[in-house]
mmCIF file of C-alpha atoms in Angstrom:
data_model
loop_
_atom_site.group_PDB
_atom_site.id
_atom_site.type_symbol
_atom_site.label_atom_id
_atom_site.label_comp_id
_atom_site.label_asym_id
_atom_site.label_seq_id
_atom_site.Cartn_x
_atom_site.Cartn_y
_atom_site.Cartn_z
ATOM 1 C CA MET A 1 44.581 59.917 -105.728
ATOM 2 C CA LYS A 2 46.705 63.290 -103.170
ATOM 3 C CA VAL A 3 48.261 61.341 -99.640
ATOM 4 C CA THR A 4 49.997 64.274 -97.564
ATOM 5 C CA LEU A 5 52.857 62.550 -95.854
ATOM 6 C CA ASP A 6 52.348 64.184 -92.270
ATOM 7 C CA ASP A 7 48.588 63.785 -92.341
ATOM 8 C CA PRO A 8 47.476 60.104 -90.939
ATOM 9 C CA ALA A 9 44.025 60.009 -91.817
ATOM 10 C CA SER A 10 45.583 60.549 -95.819
ATOM 11 C CA VAL A 11 47.851 57.645 -95.458
ATOM 12 C CA ARG A 12 45.089 55.471 -94.109
ATOM 13 C CA ALA A 13 42.776 56.534 -96.931
ATOM 14 C CA LEU A 14 45.440 55.605 -99.073
ATOM 15 C CA PHE A 15 45.467 52.224 -98.025
ATOM 16 C CA GLU A 16 41.883 51.528 -98.301
ATOM 17 C CA ARG A 17 41.167 52.261 -101.843
ATOM 18 C CA VAL A 18 44.090 50.199 -103.508
ATOM 19 C CA ARG A 19 45.059 46.896 -102.414
ATOM 20 C CA ASP A 20 46.687 44.319 -102.754
ATOM 21 C CA VAL A 21 50.597 46.414 -103.352
ATOM 22 C CA ASP A 22 53.392 44.827 -103.176
ATOM 23 C CA ALA A 23 55.588 47.698 -102.233
ATOM 24 C CA VAL A 24 55.736 51.287 -100.440
ATOM 25 C CA VAL A 25 58.531 53.437 -101.943
ATOM 26 C CA SER A 26 58.566 56.298 -100.355
ATOM 27 C CA CYS A 27 60.648 59.997 -101.412
ATOM 28 C CA ALA A 28 58.862 62.270 -99.458
ATOM 29 C CA GLY A 29 58.598 64.271 -96.433
ATOM 30 C CA ASN A 30 59.547 67.811 -95.447
ATOM 31 C CA ALA A 31 62.480 69.744 -93.491
ATOM 32 C CA ALA A 32 64.968 72.966 -92.887
ATOM 33 C CA PHE A 33 67.528 73.336 -93.648
ATOM 34 C CA LYS A 34 68.981 76.030 -91.854
ATOM 35 C CA PRO A 35 71.267 77.206 -90.260
ATOM 36 C CA PHE A 36 71.279 76.493 -86.423
ATOM 37 C CA ALA A 37 70.530 79.020 -84.330
ATOM 38 C CA GLU A 38 67.392 79.830 -86.480
ATOM 39 C CA LEU A 39 65.740 76.908 -85.872
ATOM 40 C CA THR A 40 62.377 77.459 -84.366
ATOM 41 C CA ASP A 41 60.592 75.374 -82.209
ATOM 42 C CA ALA A 42 57.871 75.439 -85.685
ATOM 43 C CA ASP A 43 60.291 74.318 -87.530
ATOM 44 C CA TYR A 44 61.430 70.788 -85.229
ATOM 45 C CA GLU A 45 57.386 69.863 -85.062
ATOM 46 C CA LEU A 46 56.895 70.513 -89.039
ATOM 47 C CA GLY A 47 60.202 68.605 -89.898
ATOM 48 C CA LEU A 48 59.545 65.456 -87.461
ATOM 49 C CA ARG A 49 56.010 65.288 -87.659
ATOM 50 C CA SER A 50 56.907 65.313 -92.228
ATOM 51 C CA LYS A 51 59.988 63.543 -92.996
ATOM 52 C CA LEU A 52 60.711 61.491 -89.776
ATOM 53 C CA MET A 53 56.905 60.826 -88.418
ATOM 54 C CA GLY A 54 55.122 61.133 -91.316
ATOM 55 C CA GLN A 55 57.446 57.902 -92.611
ATOM 56 C CA VAL A 56 57.743 56.268 -90.135
ATOM 57 C CA TYR A 57 53.302 56.157 -90.008
ATOM 58 C CA LEU A 58 53.556 54.983 -93.527
ATOM 59 C CA ALA A 59 55.444 51.773 -93.332
ATOM 60 C CA ARG A 60 53.013 51.324 -89.922
ATOM 61 C CA THR A 61 50.107 52.198 -91.984
ATOM 62 C CA ALA A 62 51.796 49.764 -94.368
ATOM 63 C CA LYS A 63 52.921 46.665 -92.830
ATOM 64 C CA HIS A 64 49.286 46.149 -92.147
ATOM 65 C CA HIS A 65 47.888 45.953 -96.294
ATOM 66 C CA LEU A 66 51.195 45.362 -98.060
ATOM 67 C CA ARG A 67 51.234 41.017 -99.889
ATOM 68 C CA ASP A 68 53.040 37.529 -97.745
ATOM 69 C CA GLY A 69 57.435 39.779 -98.867
ATOM 70 C CA GLY A 70 56.143 43.068 -99.657
ATOM 71 C CA SER A 71 58.258 46.057 -99.438
ATOM 72 C CA ILE A 72 59.537 48.808 -97.501
ATOM 73 C CA THR A 73 61.780 51.876 -99.521
ATOM 74 C CA LEU A 74 60.882 54.646 -97.099
ATOM 75 C CA THR A 75 64.069 57.932 -98.007
ATOM 76 C CA THR A 76 66.381 59.428 -96.103
ATOM 77 C CA GLY A 77 69.743 60.593 -96.887
ATOM 78 C CA VAL A 78 73.713 61.518 -96.667
ATOM 79 C CA LEU A 79 72.941 64.289 -94.135
ATOM 80 C CA ALA A 80 72.423 61.315 -92.041
ATOM 81 C CA THR A 81 75.773 60.499 -91.056
ATOM 82 C CA ARG A 82 77.811 63.321 -93.210
ATOM 83 C CA PRO A 83 76.582 66.347 -91.148
ATOM 84 C CA MET A 84 76.560 70.402 -92.939
ATOM 85 C CA PRO A 85 76.442 73.642 -91.796
ATOM 86 C CA GLY A 86 72.303 74.451 -91.547
ATOM 87 C CA SER A 87 71.554 69.905 -91.807
ATOM 88 C CA ALA A 88 70.982 70.106 -87.888
ATOM 89 C CA LEU A 89 67.643 68.918 -88.168
ATOM 90 C CA PHE A 90 67.696 67.329 -91.318
ATOM 91 C CA SER A 91 71.068 65.150 -89.258
ATOM 92 C CA LEU A 92 68.452 63.869 -86.664
ATOM 93 C CA VAL A 93 65.340 64.135 -88.982
ATOM 94 C CA ASN A 94 67.716 61.019 -91.770
ATOM 95 C CA ALA A 95 69.619 59.789 -88.602
ATOM 96 C CA GLY A 96 66.549 58.507 -86.579
ATOM 97 C CA LEU A 97 64.751 57.228 -89.859
ATOM 98 C CA GLU A 98 67.619 55.170 -90.835
ATOM 99 C CA GLY A 99 67.625 53.725 -87.041
ATOM 100 C CA PHE A 100 63.766 53.011 -87.193
ATOM 101 C CA VAL A 101 64.362 51.149 -91.044
ATOM 102 C CA ARG A 102 67.294 49.503 -89.330
ATOM 103 C CA ALA A 103 65.137 48.018 -85.271
ATOM 104 C CA ALA A 104 62.196 47.898 -87.067
ATOM 105 C CA ALA A 105 63.399 45.516 -89.524
ATOM 106 C CA LEU A 106 64.012 42.758 -87.282
ATOM 107 C CA GLU A 107 59.786 43.022 -86.164
ATOM 108 C CA MET A 108 58.516 42.444 -89.180
ATOM 109 C CA PRO A 109 55.691 39.792 -90.259
ATOM 110 C CA ARG A 110 55.081 38.220 -93.218
ATOM 111 C CA GLY A 111 58.904 38.309 -95.312
ATOM 112 C CA ILE A 112 57.207 42.055 -95.718
ATOM 113 C CA ARG A 113 61.175 44.025 -96.205
ATOM 114 C CA ILE A 114 61.940 47.655 -94.980
ATOM 115 C CA ASN A 115 64.511 49.146 -95.828
ATOM 116 C CA ALA A 116 65.830 53.177 -96.086
ATOM 117 C CA VAL A 117 67.601 54.537 -100.076
ATOM 118 C CA SER A 118 70.322 57.406 -98.414
ATOM 119 C CA PRO A 119 70.983 59.556 -101.886
ATOM 120 C CA PRO A 120 72.902 62.075 -101.875
ATOM 121 C CA TRP A 121 72.915 65.695 -102.951
ATOM 122 C CA VAL A 122 70.259 65.120 -106.199
ATOM 123 C CA LYS A 123 71.555 67.122 -109.759
ATOM 124 C CA GLU A 124 68.022 68.206 -111.100
ATOM 125 C CA THR A 125 67.922 69.409 -107.098
ATOM 126 C CA ILE A 126 70.699 71.741 -107.558
ATOM 127 C CA VAL A 127 70.860 73.083 -110.873
ATOM 128 C CA LYS A 128 66.804 74.341 -109.098
ATOM 129 C CA LEU A 129 68.740 76.320 -106.041
ATOM 130 C CA GLY A 130 70.740 77.561 -109.382
ATOM 131 C CA MET A 131 74.083 75.901 -107.850
ATOM 132 C CA ASP A 132 76.281 73.841 -109.817
ATOM 133 C CA PRO A 133 75.806 70.859 -110.537
ATOM 134 C CA THR A 134 79.355 69.245 -110.993
ATOM 135 C CA PRO A 135 78.444 67.010 -107.515
ATOM 136 C CA GLY A 136 75.267 66.281 -107.446
ATOM 137 C CA LEU A 137 74.477 62.093 -108.688
ATOM 138 C CA ALA A 138 71.513 62.783 -111.122
ATOM 139 C CA SER A 139 67.650 61.556 -110.025
ATOM 140 C CA ALA A 140 68.003 58.582 -112.848
ATOM 141 C CA ASP A 141 71.152 57.286 -111.459
ATOM 142 C CA VAL A 142 69.809 58.295 -107.104
ATOM 143 C CA ALA A 143 66.255 55.817 -108.715
ATOM 144 C CA LYS A 144 68.083 52.522 -109.300
ATOM 145 C CA ALA A 145 69.549 52.531 -105.365
ATOM 146 C CA TYR A 146 65.092 52.607 -105.242
ATOM 147 C CA VAL A 147 65.077 49.925 -108.187
ATOM 148 C CA ALA A 148 67.998 47.506 -105.254
ATOM 149 C CA ALA A 149 65.369 48.208 -102.484
ATOM 150 C CA VAL A 150 62.464 46.764 -103.981
ATOM 151 C CA GLU A 151 63.503 43.854 -106.240
ATOM 152 C CA GLY A 152 66.770 42.320 -104.091
ATOM 153 C CA SER A 153 66.243 40.667 -100.542
ATOM 154 C CA ARG A 154 67.516 43.258 -98.850
ATOM 155 C CA GLN A 155 65.906 43.966 -95.130
ATOM 156 C CA GLY A 156 66.866 46.196 -92.366
ATOM 157 C CA GLU A 157 69.877 47.997 -95.403
ATOM 158 C CA ILE A 158 70.493 51.944 -95.682
ATOM 159 C CA LEU A 159 71.212 51.459 -99.972
ATOM 160 C CA GLU A 160 73.956 53.929 -100.418
ATOM 161 C CA PRO A 161 72.714 55.163 -104.405
ATOM 162 C CA SER A 162 76.946 55.288 -105.352
ATOM 163 C CA ARG A 163 77.112 51.853 -104.925
ATOM 164 C CA PHE A 164 74.040 50.776 -107.365
ATOM 165 C CA LEU A 165 76.264 52.400 -110.744
ATOM 166 C CA GLY A 166 76.930 51.546 -113.906
ATOM 167 C CA MET B 1 65.246 72.232 -58.292
ATOM 168 C CA LYS B 2 63.827 69.985 -60.113
ATOM 169 C CA VAL B 3 63.785 69.574 -63.982
ATOM 170 C CA THR B 4 60.945 67.572 -66.870
ATOM 171 C CA LEU B 5 63.109 66.905 -69.735
ATOM 172 C CA ASP B 6 59.924 67.184 -71.918
ATOM 173 C CA ASP B 7 58.854 70.563 -70.190
ATOM 174 C CA PRO B 8 60.682 73.171 -72.183
ATOM 175 C CA ALA B 9 59.650 76.067 -69.511
ATOM 176 C CA SER B 10 61.243 74.164 -67.306
ATOM 177 C CA VAL B 11 64.411 73.946 -68.561
ATOM 178 C CA ARG B 12 64.522 77.840 -69.669
ATOM 179 C CA ALA B 13 64.120 78.130 -65.737
ATOM 180 C CA LEU B 14 66.989 75.655 -65.109
ATOM 181 C CA PHE B 15 68.935 78.434 -66.691
ATOM 182 C CA GLU B 16 67.129 81.721 -65.656
ATOM 183 C CA ARG B 17 68.295 79.980 -62.043
ATOM 184 C CA VAL B 18 71.692 78.413 -62.730
ATOM 185 C CA ARG B 19 74.624 80.490 -63.584
ATOM 186 C CA ASP B 20 78.181 80.351 -65.098
ATOM 187 C CA VAL B 21 77.941 76.828 -66.341
ATOM 188 C CA ASP B 22 80.509 75.346 -67.496
ATOM 189 C CA ALA B 23 79.268 71.863 -69.047
ATOM 190 C CA VAL B 24 75.316 70.719 -69.395
ATOM 191 C CA VAL B 25 75.233 66.751 -68.360
ATOM 192 C CA SER B 26 71.545 64.777 -69.805
ATOM 193 C CA CYS B 27 71.388 60.802 -69.128
ATOM 194 C CA ALA B 28 67.795 61.878 -68.648
ATOM 195 C CA GLY B 29 64.440 61.092 -71.488
ATOM 196 C CA ASN B 30 62.409 58.348 -71.573
ATOM 197 C CA ALA B 31 60.943 55.753 -74.656
ATOM 198 C CA ALA B 32 59.142 52.525 -74.906
ATOM 199 C CA PHE B 33 61.400 49.118 -75.444
ATOM 200 C CA LYS B 34 58.564 47.462 -76.999
ATOM 201 C CA PRO B 35 57.553 45.217 -79.705
ATOM 202 C CA PHE B 36 56.969 46.928 -82.779
ATOM 203 C CA ALA B 37 53.975 46.119 -83.215
ATOM 204 C CA GLU B 38 52.468 47.083 -79.734
ATOM 205 C CA LEU B 39 53.274 50.667 -80.024
ATOM 206 C CA THR B 40 50.806 53.596 -80.127
ATOM 207 C CA ASP B 41 50.968 56.986 -81.300
ATOM 208 C CA ALA B 42 51.421 57.775 -77.551
ATOM 209 C CA ASP B 43 54.417 55.999 -77.122
ATOM 210 C CA TYR B 44 55.723 58.297 -80.362
ATOM 211 C CA GLU B 45 54.177 60.891 -79.292
ATOM 212 C CA LEU B 46 56.149 60.730 -75.939
ATOM 213 C CA GLY B 47 59.181 59.540 -77.108
ATOM 214 C CA LEU B 48 60.613 61.953 -79.597
ATOM 215 C CA ARG B 49 59.114 64.473 -76.617
ATOM 216 C CA SER B 50 61.104 63.755 -74.248
ATOM 217 C CA LYS B 51 64.491 61.511 -75.077
ATOM 218 C CA LEU B 52 64.368 62.883 -78.503
ATOM 219 C CA MET B 53 63.755 66.511 -78.442
ATOM 220 C CA GLY B 54 64.336 66.842 -74.680
ATOM 221 C CA GLN B 55 67.627 66.579 -75.393
ATOM 222 C CA VAL B 56 67.793 68.109 -78.326
ATOM 223 C CA TYR B 57 65.791 71.757 -76.038
ATOM 224 C CA LEU B 58 67.637 70.639 -74.082
ATOM 225 C CA ALA B 59 71.654 71.512 -76.009
ATOM 226 C CA ARG B 60 69.798 74.410 -77.861
ATOM 227 C CA THR B 61 68.987 76.615 -73.996
ATOM 228 C CA ALA B 62 71.582 75.902 -73.035
ATOM 229 C CA LYS B 63 73.947 76.673 -76.395
ATOM 230 C CA HIS B 64 72.454 80.397 -74.647
ATOM 231 C CA HIS B 65 73.725 80.200 -71.628
ATOM 232 C CA LEU B 66 77.320 78.078 -71.290
ATOM 233 C CA ARG B 67 80.709 80.065 -70.852
ATOM 234 C CA ASP B 68 82.471 80.395 -73.824
ATOM 235 C CA GLY B 69 84.083 76.895 -73.901
ATOM 236 C CA GLY B 70 81.762 75.260 -72.312
ATOM 237 C CA SER B 71 80.179 72.168 -73.026
ATOM 238 C CA ILE B 72 77.032 70.133 -73.319
ATOM 239 C CA THR B 73 77.194 66.084 -72.961
ATOM 240 C CA LEU B 74 73.543 63.866 -73.939
ATOM 241 C CA THR B 75 73.589 60.761 -73.766
ATOM 242 C CA THR B 76 72.068 57.610 -76.628
ATOM 243 C CA GLY B 77 72.513 53.913 -76.695
ATOM 244 C CA VAL B 78 73.598 51.064 -77.753
ATOM 245 C CA LEU B 79 70.561 50.676 -79.681
ATOM 246 C CA ALA B 80 71.035 53.548 -82.053
ATOM 247 C CA THR B 81 73.870 51.581 -84.192
ATOM 248 C CA ARG B 82 73.311 47.814 -82.755
ATOM 249 C CA PRO B 83 69.101 47.640 -82.821
ATOM 250 C CA MET B 84 67.220 43.805 -80.836
ATOM 251 C CA PRO B 85 63.740 42.663 -81.298
ATOM 252 C CA GLY B 86 61.562 45.686 -79.723
ATOM 253 C CA SER B 87 63.968 48.795 -79.893
ATOM 254 C CA ALA B 88 62.741 49.979 -82.755
ATOM 255 C CA LEU B 89 61.670 54.011 -81.006
ATOM 256 C CA PHE B 90 65.184 53.547 -79.304
ATOM 257 C CA SER B 91 67.113 53.057 -82.028
ATOM 258 C CA LEU B 92 64.782 55.922 -83.913
ATOM 259 C CA VAL B 93 65.740 57.792 -80.610
ATOM 260 C CA ASN B 94 69.385 57.610 -79.860
ATOM 261 C CA ALA B 95 69.892 56.896 -83.419
ATOM 262 C CA GLY B 96 68.192 60.379 -84.608
ATOM 263 C CA LEU B 97 70.321 62.586 -82.062
ATOM 264 C CA GLU B 98 73.558 61.083 -82.159
ATOM 265 C CA GLY B 99 72.550 62.805 -86.157
ATOM 266 C CA PHE B 100 72.071 65.559 -84.261
ATOM 267 C CA VAL B 101 74.546 65.531 -82.250
ATOM 268 C CA ARG B 102 77.146 65.406 -85.114
ATOM 269 C CA ALA B 103 75.465 68.165 -86.957
ATOM 270 C CA ALA B 104 75.228 70.708 -84.313
ATOM 271 C CA ALA B 105 78.855 70.727 -83.108
ATOM 272 C CA LEU B 106 79.208 72.174 -86.222
ATOM 273 C CA GLU B 107 77.480 75.141 -85.190
ATOM 274 C CA MET B 108 78.269 75.427 -82.153
ATOM 275 C CA PRO B 109 79.106 79.371 -81.532
ATOM 276 C CA ARG B 110 81.732 80.544 -78.609
ATOM 277 C CA GLY B 111 83.911 77.321 -78.589
ATOM 278 C CA ILE B 112 81.153 75.526 -77.170
ATOM 279 C CA ARG B 113 80.963 71.851 -77.402
ATOM 280 C CA ILE B 114 78.461 68.641 -78.072
ATOM 281 C CA ASN B 115 78.628 65.443 -77.879
ATOM 282 C CA ALA B 116 76.700 61.993 -76.494
ATOM 283 C CA VAL B 117 77.794 59.092 -74.642
ATOM 284 C CA SER B 118 75.479 55.896 -75.807
ATOM 285 C CA PRO B 119 75.672 53.442 -73.049
ATOM 286 C CA PRO B 120 75.549 50.187 -73.235
ATOM 287 C CA TRP B 121 73.596 47.471 -70.923
ATOM 288 C CA VAL B 122 74.217 49.264 -67.709
ATOM 289 C CA LYS B 123 74.299 46.967 -65.292
ATOM 290 C CA GLU B 124 71.882 47.934 -62.119
ATOM 291 C CA THR B 125 69.924 48.525 -65.348
ATOM 292 C CA ILE B 126 70.072 44.810 -65.819
ATOM 293 C CA VAL B 127 70.054 43.966 -61.682
ATOM 294 C CA LYS B 128 66.973 46.101 -61.139
ATOM 295 C CA LEU B 129 65.200 44.537 -63.980
ATOM 296 C CA GLY B 130 65.825 40.516 -62.731
ATOM 297 C CA MET B 131 67.701 39.428 -65.475
ATOM 298 C CA ASP B 132 71.438 38.296 -65.913
ATOM 299 C CA PRO B 133 74.270 41.611 -65.492
ATOM 300 C CA THR B 134 77.286 39.680 -66.934
ATOM 301 C CA PRO B 135 76.515 41.396 -70.383
ATOM 302 C CA GLY B 136 76.175 44.772 -68.510
ATOM 303 C CA LEU B 137 78.408 47.678 -68.443
ATOM 304 C CA ALA B 138 78.430 48.809 -64.628
ATOM 305 C CA SER B 139 77.785 51.868 -64.044
ATOM 306 C CA ALA B 140 80.756 53.225 -62.265
ATOM 307 C CA ASP B 141 82.324 52.711 -65.577
ATOM 308 C CA VAL B 142 80.028 54.385 -67.823
ATOM 309 C CA ALA B 143 80.615 56.964 -65.971
ATOM 310 C CA LYS B 144 84.189 57.621 -67.401
ATOM 311 C CA ALA B 145 83.007 58.463 -70.598
ATOM 312 C CA TYR B 146 80.514 61.797 -69.348
ATOM 313 C CA VAL B 147 83.831 62.664 -68.147
ATOM 314 C CA ALA B 148 85.721 61.805 -71.212
ATOM 315 C CA ALA B 149 82.880 64.370 -73.016
ATOM 316 C CA VAL B 150 83.210 67.206 -70.536
ATOM 317 C CA GLU B 151 86.779 67.170 -69.744
ATOM 318 C CA GLY B 152 89.143 66.452 -72.495
ATOM 319 C CA SER B 153 88.208 68.163 -76.349
ATOM 320 C CA ARG B 154 85.870 65.904 -78.686
ATOM 321 C CA GLN B 155 83.021 67.639 -80.053
ATOM 322 C CA GLY B 156 80.367 66.210 -82.165
ATOM 323 C CA GLU B 157 81.805 62.653 -80.818
ATOM 324 C CA ILE B 158 79.679 59.644 -80.303
ATOM 325 C CA LEU B 159 81.321 57.962 -77.086
ATOM 326 C CA GLU B 160 81.342 54.572 -76.908
ATOM 327 C CA PRO B 161 82.014 54.174 -72.917
ATOM 328 C CA SER B 162 84.143 50.716 -73.861
ATOM 329 C CA ARG B 163 86.888 52.420 -75.578
ATOM 330 C CA PHE B 164 87.486 54.410 -72.300
ATOM 331 C CA LEU B 165 87.970 51.994 -69.230
ATOM 332 C CA GLY B 166 91.100 50.689 -67.632
#
């Protein structure tokens, strides 16, 4: 079934249909990457509603439906702590998510864990953007951090994929 | 004149009336401190609209009205990086602001600077809450970090008041 992250009703519908969930992993969310001077009210509104509060709502909802000891893994991104021109909104959204994850982890019931993966630029993404993919990390390598978040015992951590290679 | 941080029209009206501004300092903003399980959609909505996006909107607007070389100083808080039970929303808001400040600083025009002060618990606040003020920092000491943000040459920094004592 299709879920739209910034549509709370569709998130609720997901958990009404899918039962006995062990792990929720979110790699979704929109936000505009553009010069600070060009960011509009609508850009801020979408970034907050989608990548930021969409994932927060997913976590709030998943908490009620996960099995004991289940896990929630959200996606932030390198721009949270290492900004660049054009990242004002992304840096706000990603850093806000990291603050949320660190704090919400302190109050998760029934052994449920919550973490986030903070990916660098992904090689396949850079290729699609028509730029030099040399600085990127392959998505298969980024995925290892998600596996570590789901399978380990981490709680309230922000996982950088470079730590989980090789 | 009275400005309400979560009312963009009142922020715009401020800068239409007050001209030739050298520095904008914001110590305002609402957000709910309560258990994660009790945070409502309305709590998230207010926290985002007031302390987070209210200050972001203040910065976006001030940028157009400050003199060359002027400064913007926002307020985050210790919960951005050191969460505690009850701080899920505050940690989200404060961390998001810090991400925004670090990134927006890279694109400020005309020598304008933007920084944030991240206060610990303020002694006077703890007294008003009827709790032991021992761990708090007096507001006069917290203020020194704001002075450092306005008078120095810092750009994109998060200032912790404990660094500016004595």
